[in-house]
Coordinates of C-alpha atoms in Angstrom, one line a residue:
X24 CA 86.3 59.1 144.9
X25 CA 85.1 60.5 148.2
X26 CA 87.5 63.5 147.8
X27 CA 86.3 64.1 144.3
X28 CA 82.7 64.1 145.2
X29 CA 83.4 66.4 148.2
X30 CA 85.2 68.8 146.0
X31 CA 82.3 68.9 143.6
X32 CA 79.9 69.5 146.4
X33 CA 82.1 72.3 147.8
X34 CA 82.2 74.1 144.5
X35 CA 78.5 73.7 143.9
X36 CA 77.3 74.8 147.4
X37 CA 79.8 77.7 147.4
X38 CA 78.7 78.9 144.0
X39 CA 75.0 78.6 145.0
X40 CA 75.5 80.5 148.3
X41 CA 77.5 83.4 147.1
X42 CA 75.6 86.5 146.0
X43 CA 78.3 88.5 144.4
X44 CA 78.8 89.4 140.7
X45 CA 82.4 88.8 139.6
X46 CA 81.7 90.1 136.1
X47 CA 80.8 93.5 137.6
X48 CA 83.6 93.8 140.1
X49 CA 85.3 97.1 140.7
X50 CA 88.7 97.2 142.4
X51 CA 89.9 100.0 144.6
X52 CA 93.0 100.5 142.5
X53 CA 90.7 101.2 139.5
X54 CA 89.3 104.3 141.2
X55 CA 92.4 105.2 143.3
X56 CA 93.0 108.5 141.5
X57 CA 89.3 109.4 141.4
X58 CA 88.9 108.6 145.1
X59 CA 91.7 111.0 146.1
X60 CA 90.4 113.8 143.9
X61 CA 86.8 113.4 144.9
X62 CA 87.6 113.1 148.6
X63 CA 89.5 116.4 148.6
X64 CA 87.0 118.1 146.4
X65 CA 84.3 117.3 148.9
X66 CA 86.3 118.9 151.7
X67 CA 87.9 115.7 153.1
X68 CA 91.1 115.8 155.1
X69 CA 93.8 116.0 152.4
X70 CA 96.3 114.3 154.7
X71 CA 94.3 111.0 154.9
X72 CA 95.8 108.0 153.1
X73 CA 93.5 105.7 151.1
X74 CA 94.1 102.0 151.7
X75 CA 92.4 98.7 151.3
X76 CA 90.4 97.5 154.4
X77 CA 91.1 94.2 156.1
X78 CA 88.4 91.5 156.2
X79 CA 86.9 90.9 159.6
X80 CA 84.3 88.5 161.0
X81 CA 81.1 90.4 161.4
X82 CA 79.2 88.0 163.6
X83 CA 75.8 88.9 162.2
X84 CA 73.1 86.4 161.2
X85 CA 73.5 84.8 157.7
X86 CA 71.2 83.1 155.3
X87 CA 71.0 79.3 155.9
X88 CA 72.7 78.5 152.6
X89 CA 75.6 80.8 153.5
X90 CA 76.0 79.0 156.8
X91 CA 76.1 75.6 155.1
X92 CA 78.7 76.8 152.6
X93 CA 80.7 78.7 155.2
X94 CA 80.7 82.0 153.2
X95 CA 79.8 85.6 153.9
X96 CA 81.1 85.4 157.4
X97 CA 83.8 88.0 156.8
X98 CA 83.5 91.4 155.3
X99 CA 85.9 94.3 154.5
X100 CA 84.2 97.3 156.2
X101 CA 84.9 100.8 155.3
X102 CA 86.6 102.6 158.2
X103 CA 88.3 106.0 158.8
X104 CA 90.7 107.1 161.5
X105 CA 93.0 110.1 161.9
X106 CA 95.5 108.8 159.4
X107 CA 93.8 106.4 156.9
X108 CA 90.6 105.9 155.0
X109 CA 90.2 102.2 154.6
X110 CA 87.9 101.1 151.7
X111 CA 87.0 97.6 150.6
X112 CA 89.6 96.3 148.2
X113 CA 86.9 95.4 145.7
X114 CA 83.1 95.6 145.4
X115 CA 80.9 93.2 143.5
X116 CA 77.6 93.4 145.5
X117 CA 75.5 94.5 142.5
X118 CA 75.1 93.1 139.0
X119 CA 75.9 96.4 137.4
X120 CA 79.5 97.6 137.5
X121 CA 78.3 101.2 137.6
X122 CA 76.4 100.5 140.8
X123 CA 79.5 99.1 142.5
X124 CA 81.5 102.1 141.4
X125 CA 78.7 104.4 142.7
X126 CA 79.0 102.7 146.1
X127 CA 82.7 103.5 146.2
X128 CA 82.0 107.1 145.4
X129 CA 79.3 107.3 148.1
X130 CA 81.7 105.8 150.7
X131 CA 84.2 108.5 149.7
X132 CA 81.6 111.2 150.2
X133 CA 80.6 109.7 153.6
X134 CA 84.3 109.7 154.7
X135 CA 84.7 113.4 153.6
X136 CA 81.7 114.3 155.8
X137 CA 82.3 111.9 158.7
X138 CA 85.0 114.2 160.1
X139 CA 82.2 116.7 161.0
X140 CA 79.9 114.1 162.6
X141 CA 79.7 113.2 166.3
X142 CA 78.1 110.4 168.4
X143 CA 78.1 106.7 167.9
X144 CA 78.6 105.1 164.5
X145 CA 74.9 105.0 163.6
X146 CA 74.2 108.6 164.5
X147 CA 77.5 109.7 162.9
X148 CA 76.7 108.0 159.6
X149 CA 73.3 109.6 159.5
X150 CA 74.8 113.0 160.2
X151 CA 77.3 112.5 157.4
X152 CA 74.6 111.4 155.0
X153 CA 72.5 114.5 155.7
X154 CA 75.4 116.8 155.3
X155 CA 76.4 115.2 152.0
X156 CA 72.9 115.3 150.6
X157 CA 72.3 118.8 151.7
X158 CA 75.5 120.2 150.4
X159 CA 75.7 118.1 147.2
X160 CA 72.2 117.5 146.0
X161 CA 73.6 115.7 142.9
X162 CA 74.2 112.6 145.2
X163 CA 70.5 112.3 146.0
X164 CA 69.4 110.0 143.1
X165 CA 72.6 107.9 143.4
X166 CA 72.0 107.5 147.2
X167 CA 68.4 106.4 146.7
X168 CA 69.3 103.8 144.1
X169 CA 72.1 102.4 146.4
X170 CA 69.7 102.3 149.4
X171 CA 67.2 100.2 147.4
X172 CA 69.9 97.9 146.1
X173 CA 71.4 97.4 149.6
X174 CA 68.0 96.7 151.2
X175 CA 67.4 94.0 148.7
X176 CA 70.5 92.2 149.9
X177 CA 69.5 92.2 153.6
X178 CA 67.5 89.5 155.5
X179 CA 63.9 90.7 155.9
X180 CA 62.9 91.7 159.5
X181 CA 60.1 89.2 159.7
X182 CA 62.7 86.3 159.3
X183 CA 64.7 87.5 162.3
X184 CA 64.2 87.1 166.0
X185 CA 62.4 89.9 167.8
X186 CA 65.5 91.7 169.1
X187 CA 67.4 91.4 165.8
X188 CA 64.3 92.5 163.9
X189 CA 64.1 95.7 165.9
X190 CA 67.7 96.5 165.1
X191 CA 67.1 95.7 161.4
X192 CA 64.0 98.0 161.3
X193 CA 66.0 100.8 162.8
X194 CA 68.8 100.4 160.3
X195 CA 66.3 100.4 157.4
X196 CA 64.7 103.5 158.8
X197 CA 68.1 105.3 159.1
X198 CA 68.9 104.4 155.5
X199 CA 65.6 105.7 154.1
X200 CA 65.3 108.7 156.4
X201 CA 68.7 109.8 157.6
X202 CA 68.7 111.5 161.0
X203 CA 65.5 109.9 162.2
X204 CA 67.0 107.2 164.3
X205 CA 69.1 107.3 167.5
X206 CA 71.3 104.7 169.0
X207 CA 70.4 101.1 168.0
X208 CA 68.5 98.9 170.5
X209 CA 70.4 96.0 172.0
X210 CA 70.4 92.5 170.5
X211 CA 72.2 89.3 171.1
X212 CA 73.9 89.4 167.6
X213 CA 75.6 92.3 165.8
X214 CA 73.5 93.8 163.0
X215 CA 74.0 92.8 159.4
X216 CA 76.8 94.9 157.8
X217 CA 75.7 98.0 156.0
X218 CA 78.0 98.5 153.0
X219 CA 77.0 102.2 152.7
X220 CA 78.3 103.2 156.1
X221 CA 81.7 103.7 157.7
X222 CA 82.4 101.6 160.8
X223 CA 84.5 102.4 163.8
X224 CA 88.1 101.9 163.2
X225 CA 89.4 98.7 164.9
X226 CA 92.3 98.8 167.3
X227 CA 95.6 99.0 165.5
X228 CA 99.2 98.0 166.3
X229 CA 100.8 100.5 168.7
X230 CA 103.6 101.8 166.5
X231 CA 105.3 103.9 169.2
X232 CA 108.7 102.4 169.9
X233 CA 109.2 101.0 173.4
X234 CA 112.6 101.5 175.0
X235 CA 113.5 97.8 175.1
X236 CA 112.9 97.1 171.5
X237 CA 113.4 100.5 169.8
X238 CA 116.2 99.2 167.6
X239 CA 114.2 96.1 166.7
X240 CA 111.8 98.2 164.6
X241 CA 114.6 98.8 162.2
X242 CA 114.8 96.9 159.0
X243 CA 117.7 94.5 158.7
X244 CA 119.8 95.4 155.7
X245 CA 120.9 91.8 155.2
X246 CA 117.3 90.8 154.9
X247 CA 116.7 93.1 152.0
X248 CA 117.8 90.4 149.5
X249 CA 116.5 87.5 151.5
X250 CA 113.5 85.4 150.9
X251 CA 110.2 87.1 151.7
X252 CA 107.0 85.1 152.1
X253 CA 103.9 87.0 151.0
X254 CA 101.4 85.6 153.4
X255 CA 98.4 87.3 151.9
X256 CA 97.9 90.2 149.5
X257 CA 94.9 91.3 151.6
X258 CA 95.4 93.5 154.6
X259 CA 95.3 91.8 158.0
X260 CA 94.2 93.2 161.3
X261 CA 96.8 92.8 164.1
X262 CA 97.4 93.4 167.8
X263 CA 100.7 93.7 169.6
X264 CA 101.2 91.1 172.2
X265 CA 104.0 90.2 174.7
X266 CA 106.0 87.0 174.1
X267 CA 104.7 84.0 176.0
X268 CA 106.9 83.3 179.0
X269 CA 106.1 79.6 179.2
X270 CA 104.5 80.0 182.6
X271 CA 100.9 79.6 181.3
X272 CA 99.8 76.1 182.0
X273 CA 97.9 75.9 178.7
X274 CA 101.0 76.7 176.7
X275 CA 103.2 73.7 176.0
X276 CA 107.0 74.2 176.4
X277 CA 108.0 74.1 172.7
X278 CA 108.1 76.6 169.8
X279 CA 105.0 78.8 170.0
X280 CA 104.6 79.2 166.2
X281 CA 103.6 75.5 166.0
X282 CA 100.3 76.5 167.7
X283 CA 99.3 78.8 164.9
X284 CA 96.0 77.1 164.2
X285 CA 94.9 77.1 167.8
X286 CA 96.3 80.3 169.4
X287 CA 96.3 82.4 166.2
X288 CA 99.9 83.4 167.0
X289 CA 102.7 84.2 164.5
X290 CA 106.3 84.7 165.6
X291 CA 107.7 87.5 163.5
X292 CA 111.3 88.0 164.5
X293 CA 112.4 84.4 164.7
X294 CA 115.8 83.4 166.0
X295 CA 116.9 81.1 163.1
X296 CA 117.3 82.5 159.6
X297 CA 117.3 79.0 158.1
X298 CA 113.9 78.2 159.5
X299 CA 111.4 80.3 157.4
X300 CA 108.3 78.6 158.8
X301 CA 106.1 78.9 155.7
X302 CA 103.2 77.3 157.5
X303 CA 102.7 80.6 159.3
X304 CA 102.3 82.4 156.0
X305 CA 99.8 79.8 154.8
X306 CA 97.8 80.2 158.1
X307 CA 97.6 84.0 158.1
X308 CA 94.8 84.4 155.5
X309 CA 92.5 82.2 157.7
X310 CA 93.1 84.3 160.8
X311 CA 90.7 87.1 161.8
X312 CA 93.5 88.9 163.7
X313 CA 97.2 88.4 163.9
X314 CA 99.0 88.6 167.2
X315 CA 102.5 90.0 166.7
X316 CA 105.3 89.9 169.4
X317 CA 109.1 90.2 169.6
X318 CA 111.3 87.8 171.4
X319 CA 114.5 89.9 171.4
X320 CA 116.7 87.0 170.3
X321 CA 119.4 86.7 167.5
X322 CA 117.7 88.6 164.7
X323 CA 117.0 91.7 166.9
X324 CA 120.6 91.7 168.2
X325 CA 121.9 91.6 164.6
X326 CA 119.7 94.4 163.5
X327 CA 120.8 96.5 166.4
X328 CA 124.4 96.0 165.4
X329 CA 123.9 96.6 161.7
X330 CA 122.1 99.9 162.3
X331 CA 124.5 101.1 164.9
X332 CA 126.4 104.3 163.9
X333 CA 129.8 103.8 162.4
X334 CA 132.9 104.8 164.4
X335 CA 134.2 108.3 164.0
X336 CA 137.2 107.0 162.1
X337 CA 135.1 105.3 159.5
X338 CA 132.3 107.8 159.3
X339 CA 132.0 110.9 157.0
X340 CA 133.8 114.0 158.2
X341 CA 131.5 116.3 160.3
X342 CA 131.6 119.8 159.1
X343 CA 129.1 121.1 161.6
X344 CA 127.4 119.1 164.4
X345 CA 124.4 119.6 166.6
X346 CA 122.3 121.9 164.3
X347 CA 118.9 122.2 166.0
X348 CA 115.8 122.3 164.0
X349 CA 112.0 122.5 164.8
X350 CA 109.4 119.9 164.0
X351 CA 105.6 120.3 163.4
X352 CA 103.2 118.4 165.8
X353 CA 100.1 118.1 163.7
X354 CA 97.9 116.9 166.6
X355 CA 98.8 119.8 168.8
X356 CA 99.1 122.2 165.8
X357 CA 102.3 123.7 167.1
X358 CA 105.9 124.0 165.8
X359 CA 108.1 122.4 168.5
X360 CA 111.4 124.2 168.8
X361 CA 114.8 122.4 168.7
X362 CA 113.3 118.9 168.2
X363 CA 115.8 117.6 165.7
X364 CA 119.5 117.4 165.7
X365 CA 121.3 117.6 162.3
X366 CA 124.9 117.0 161.4
X367 CA 126.5 118.4 158.2
X368 CA 128.9 115.8 156.7
X369 CA 131.5 115.7 154.0
X370 CA 132.5 112.4 152.4
X371 CA 135.7 110.9 153.9
X372 CA 136.7 108.6 151.1
X373 CA 135.8 110.4 147.8
X374 CA 138.7 110.7 145.5
X375 CA 138.1 113.1 142.5
X376 CA 137.0 111.3 139.3
X377 CA 136.1 112.1 135.7
X378 CA 132.8 111.4 134.1
X379 CA 132.3 107.6 133.9
X380 CA 132.7 106.2 130.4
X381 CA 129.1 104.9 130.3
X382 CA 127.7 108.4 131.0
X383 CA 129.8 110.3 128.6
X384 CA 127.5 109.9 125.6
X385 CA 124.3 110.9 127.6
X386 CA 126.2 113.9 129.0
X387 CA 127.1 115.2 125.6
X388 CA 123.5 114.7 124.5
X389 CA 122.0 116.6 127.5
X390 CA 124.5 119.3 127.2
X391 CA 123.5 120.0 123.6
X392 CA 119.9 120.1 124.6
X393 CA 120.4 122.5 127.5
X394 CA 122.8 124.8 125.7
X395 CA 119.7 126.7 124.5
X396 CA 119.1 127.6 128.1
X397 CA 122.5 129.3 128.5
X398 CA 122.6 133.1 128.7
X399 CA 122.5 134.8 125.3
X400 CA 122.1 138.2 123.7
X401 CA 118.6 139.2 122.5
X402 CA 116.9 142.2 120.9
X403 CA 114.5 144.3 123.0
X404 CA 111.9 146.3 121.1
X405 CA 110.2 149.6 121.8
X406 CA 113.2 151.1 123.6
X407 CA 113.6 154.9 124.1
X408 CA 117.1 154.6 122.8
X409 CA 119.2 151.9 121.1
X410 CA 121.6 151.0 118.3
X411 CA 118.9 150.6 115.6
X412 CA 115.5 151.9 114.7
X413 CA 112.5 149.7 115.5
X414 CA 110.8 149.7 112.1
X415 CA 107.5 148.3 113.4
X416 CA 107.4 151.0 116.1
X417 CA 108.1 153.7 113.6
X418 CA 105.4 152.5 111.2
X419 CA 102.8 152.5 114.1
X420 CA 103.8 156.0 115.1
X421 CA 103.5 157.3 111.5
X422 CA 100.1 155.7 111.1
X423 CA 98.8 157.1 114.4
X424 CA 99.8 160.6 113.4
X425 CA 98.1 160.3 110.0
X426 CA 95.0 159.0 111.7
X427 CA 94.9 162.0 114.1
X428 CA 95.8 160.1 117.2
X429 CA 98.1 161.4 119.9
X430 CA 101.6 160.2 119.5
X431 CA 102.5 157.1 121.6
X432 CA 105.0 157.2 124.4
X433 CA 106.8 154.0 123.4
X434 CA 110.3 154.1 122.2
X435 CA 111.2 153.6 118.5
X436 CA 114.6 151.9 118.9
X437 CA 116.0 148.4 119.2
X438 CA 118.5 147.5 121.9
X439 CA 120.7 144.4 121.9
X440 CA 121.4 143.2 125.5
X441 CA 122.5 140.1 127.3
X442 CA 119.6 138.2 128.8
X443 CA 120.5 136.1 131.9
X444 CA 118.4 134.0 134.1
X445 CA 118.7 135.0 137.7
X446 CA 118.2 131.6 139.5
X447 CA 119.7 129.1 141.9
X448 CA 118.8 125.4 142.2
X449 CA 119.4 123.2 145.3
X450 CA 119.1 119.4 144.7
X451 CA 118.2 117.4 147.8
X452 CA 118.5 113.6 147.4
X453 CA 117.0 111.0 149.6
X454 CA 119.8 108.6 150.7
X455 CA 117.7 106.3 153.0
X456 CA 118.1 102.6 153.3
X457 CA 115.3 102.0 150.8
X458 CA 117.5 103.2 148.0
X459 CA 119.5 100.0 148.5
X460 CA 116.6 98.1 146.8
X461 CA 117.2 96.6 143.3
X462 CA 115.3 98.1 140.4
X463 CA 116.8 95.6 137.9
X464 CA 119.2 92.7 137.8
X465 CA 122.2 95.0 137.8
X466 CA 121.1 98.3 139.3
X467 CA 119.9 99.6 142.6
X468 CA 117.9 102.8 143.4
X469 CA 121.1 104.4 144.8
X470 CA 122.9 103.7 141.5
X471 CA 120.1 105.5 139.7
X472 CA 120.4 108.5 142.1
X473 CA 124.1 108.6 141.6
X474 CA 123.8 108.6 137.8
X475 CA 121.0 111.2 138.0
X476 CA 123.1 113.6 140.1
X477 CA 126.1 113.0 137.9
X478 CA 124.2 113.7 134.7
X479 CA 122.3 116.6 136.2
X480 CA 125.4 118.4 137.5
X481 CA 127.1 118.0 134.1
X482 CA 124.0 119.5 132.4
X483 CA 123.9 122.4 134.8
X484 CA 127.5 123.1 134.1
X485 CA 126.5 123.8 130.5
X486 CA 123.8 126.3 131.4
X487 CA 125.9 128.3 133.8
X488 CA 123.1 128.3 136.5
X489 CA 124.2 128.3 140.1
X490 CA 123.4 125.0 141.8
X491 CA 124.2 123.0 144.9
X492 CA 123.9 119.2 145.7
X493 CA 123.0 117.7 149.1
X494 CA 121.8 114.3 150.4
X495 CA 120.1 113.2 153.6
X496 CA 119.1 110.3 155.8
X497 CA 118.1 109.9 159.5
X498 CA 118.0 107.6 162.5
X499 CA 115.4 109.2 164.7
X500 CA 115.2 112.9 165.3
X501 CA 118.5 113.2 167.2
X502 CA 120.6 111.9 164.3
X503 CA 119.8 113.5 160.9
X504 CA 122.7 113.1 158.5
X505 CA 123.0 115.9 155.9
X506 CA 125.6 115.2 153.2
X507 CA 127.3 118.1 151.5
X508 CA 128.1 117.2 147.9
X509 CA 128.5 120.6 146.2
X510 CA 127.9 124.1 147.6
X511 CA 126.7 127.1 145.6
X512 CA 130.2 128.7 146.0
X513 CA 132.1 125.6 144.8
X514 CA 132.8 125.1 141.1
X515 CA 131.6 121.8 139.7
X516 CA 134.4 119.4 138.7
X517 CA 136.2 116.2 139.6
X518 CA 135.8 116.6 143.4
X519 CA 132.0 116.9 143.1
X520 CA 131.9 113.8 140.9
X521 CA 133.9 111.9 143.5
X522 CA 131.5 112.8 146.3
X523 CA 128.6 111.7 144.1
X524 CA 130.2 108.4 143.4
X525 CA 130.8 107.9 147.1
X526 CA 127.2 108.2 148.1
X527 CA 125.7 105.1 149.8
X528 CA 122.4 104.2 151.4
X529 CA 121.9 105.5 154.9
X530 CA 119.0 104.9 157.3
X531 CA 115.5 106.5 157.2
X532 CA 113.8 109.6 155.7
X533 CA 113.1 112.4 158.1
X534 CA 112.3 114.7 155.3
X535 CA 110.9 117.7 157.2
X536 CA 114.2 118.5 159.0
X537 CA 116.2 118.1 155.8
X538 CA 113.9 120.4 153.9
X539 CA 114.1 123.0 156.6
X540 CA 117.9 123.0 156.6
X541 CA 118.1 123.1 152.8
X542 CA 115.7 126.0 152.9
X543 CA 118.1 127.9 155.2
X544 CA 120.9 127.4 152.6
X545 CA 118.7 128.4 149.7
X546 CA 117.2 131.4 151.4
X547 CA 120.7 133.0 151.6
X548 CA 121.0 133.0 147.8
X549 CA 120.3 136.4 146.2
X550 CA 118.7 135.0 143.0
X551 CA 115.2 135.9 141.9
X552 CA 114.2 132.2 141.3
X553 CA 115.3 129.7 143.9
X554 CA 114.4 126.1 143.1
X555 CA 114.6 123.2 145.5
X556 CA 114.5 119.9 143.6
X557 CA 113.9 116.9 145.9
X558 CA 114.7 113.4 144.7
X559 CA 113.0 110.6 146.7
X560 CA 111.9 107.0 146.4
X561 CA 109.2 107.0 149.1
X562 CA 107.2 108.9 151.7
X563 CA 108.7 110.4 154.9
X564 CA 109.4 107.8 157.6
X565 CA 111.6 107.1 160.6
X566 CA 111.7 104.7 163.6
X567 CA 109.5 106.8 165.9
X568 CA 106.1 108.3 165.2
X569 CA 107.4 109.9 162.1
X570 CA 106.4 106.7 160.2
X571 CA 102.8 107.9 160.2
X572 CA 100.8 110.9 159.4
X573 CA 103.1 112.8 161.8
X574 CA 105.9 112.6 159.2
X575 CA 103.6 113.6 156.3
X576 CA 102.3 116.7 158.1
X577 CA 105.7 117.8 159.3
X578 CA 107.0 117.5 155.7
X579 CA 104.0 119.5 154.5
X580 CA 104.6 122.2 157.0
X581 CA 108.3 122.4 156.0
X582 CA 107.3 122.9 152.4
X583 CA 104.8 125.6 153.3
X584 CA 107.6 127.4 155.2
X585 CA 109.8 127.1 152.2
X586 CA 107.2 128.6 149.9
X587 CA 106.5 131.4 152.4
X588 CA 110.3 132.2 152.2
X589 CA 110.0 132.6 148.4
X590 CA 111.4 129.2 147.5
X591 CA 110.0 126.9 144.9
X592 CA 110.1 123.2 146.0
X593 CA 109.5 120.4 143.4
X594 CA 109.6 116.6 144.0
X595 CA 110.7 113.9 141.6
X596 CA 109.9 110.5 142.9
X597 CA 110.0 106.9 141.7
X598 CA 107.4 105.8 144.4
X599 CA 104.5 104.3 142.4
X600 CA 102.2 105.0 145.4
X601 CA 103.3 108.6 145.6
X602 CA 100.2 110.0 144.0
X603 CA 98.3 109.1 147.2
X604 CA 100.3 111.5 149.4
X605 CA 102.3 113.8 147.1
X606 CA 99.4 116.2 146.2
X607 CA 98.9 116.9 149.9
X608 CA 102.6 117.7 150.3
X609 CA 103.5 119.5 147.1
X610 CA 100.2 120.4 145.4
X611 CA 98.9 119.0 142.1
X612 CA 101.6 120.7 140.0
X613 CA 104.5 120.4 142.5
X614 CA 105.7 116.8 141.8
X615 CA 106.2 114.2 139.1
X616 CA 106.2 110.4 139.4
X617 CA 108.6 108.5 137.2
X618 CA 107.3 104.9 136.6
X619 CA 110.6 103.5 135.5
X620 CA 113.5 104.4 137.8
X621 CA 116.1 103.8 135.1
X622 CA 114.6 106.8 133.2
X623 CA 115.4 109.2 136.0
X624 CA 118.9 110.2 134.8
X625 CA 117.7 111.2 131.4
X626 CA 114.4 112.9 132.5
X627 CA 115.9 115.0 135.3
X628 CA 117.6 117.6 133.2
X629 CA 114.6 117.9 131.0
X630 CA 112.4 118.5 134.0
X631 CA 114.8 121.2 135.1
X632 CA 114.5 122.8 131.7
X633 CA 110.7 122.9 132.0
X634 CA 110.8 124.3 135.5
X635 CA 113.2 127.1 134.7
X636 CA 111.8 128.1 131.3
X637 CA 111.3 131.9 131.2

């Protein structure tokens, strides 16, 4: 009975204390596409990734009812750093859904202008506000409505202590008249959160690999099919900590993860696979910040072994080793020479095969559809000489003479000539470890890529176009594996099919280096149209700093270099989150996202037909 009454009281007091409007909620995913388009249209950094912000404890004064109900002590603040724009995962502050959506749009406008602002966070937000309102006057009415709505949610200055009241008055003045307030006066408590402003980005995990645990950053292939506990769908703040050494007198000599509720410590790389410790996942949502450490025990050792390179006897045959390639440093804005080392490989165990039985029917269908693209003979009109008269041209010439006009200079003959497309296509397939993921109960991403290459190569054989097939993966910049499947000079047949069937998942996705080397190959082709078709299942990443904006910007620069060389890159991806970064890399018309991976084999030839239509 006591628990029942307590549960009723908790629901009542929580419902009474909360001041949000669930019926008017707007989720970040609802405006994800609009956010990206608006941010770039307002001049924002196109390389920034939009993500959901983590909830943090703000420490500001709350209403007495909120303190009793233990609510409103945490808030997801909008932040921006060099790589990410973090926005609240959802907004329900106002009773009108349109107002919550307007708040998202205003935060995006603030983020686009904040890159030009300087000073502390209060001054920077005012500068960003002034810039946005001056350059885009259409935001003025929306801004004023949001200011009035936000002020109504705040505790009045007269209800606050003197020092907090001074800060609150300054914030209100800054909202009403941007640019009129300097740094905030000091107070014992932080000010109440301002939902219309961007806050300083919190400290993030140092993602640079340390020498002693470099290999531990790698994903364990064996864990790909293991049990994964989703601790919380919300983003969590985290700090990197060293493992406790047991010398601290306040730490008892037993497993540290048992102290989660006290020390806010979660052991990530645990030594025993059979001990999943689900209590840690349950405790994570209640933590303000996670402390992450590595202990270097069994799991790290196994990952280091699994991701070690195969022996020369078991590895693919190296055709050329030590090919040096540059890499773009987006912070220094320079192209670093000879930063990457690439090896050109040929499959060791790839016996020639025929088209698999399950693909023969799709192959026949695609061949029939693409036969229309094959070179054919066509009539050319208005020619100065030819095998037949151009009746239309003759009638126009006679009419012009009767009307007193000068005779035209066009020819009056038809000529039948062979019309061929002058093009070459290079297909570059991502063979990273992520392609080992399952897309259905019986098929992995790598299986989809194999089928796509098999079907695509058979279709191109029907058109007569020149094409080449390559794949790539990487393990840091000194080991980029570039797999040769079919060259432009080689005729497609059973050996090519055998190499396609032998493809297997590799390591990571250092895409910039692979694109640069593929560009070298494609640049040598004499054709007028040179298409580079990139198949990928995710964004660029590797063990070092490449798994960040560094990789995005290096890939983008490699694509710019390819376009400047007269090549036409196009990306086909099955990454559902690709629309967040692909426009920055390939442009709005330079990519397509396939929602169902199993549709890739059938859609790839059709995409090729659209890209090469003349």
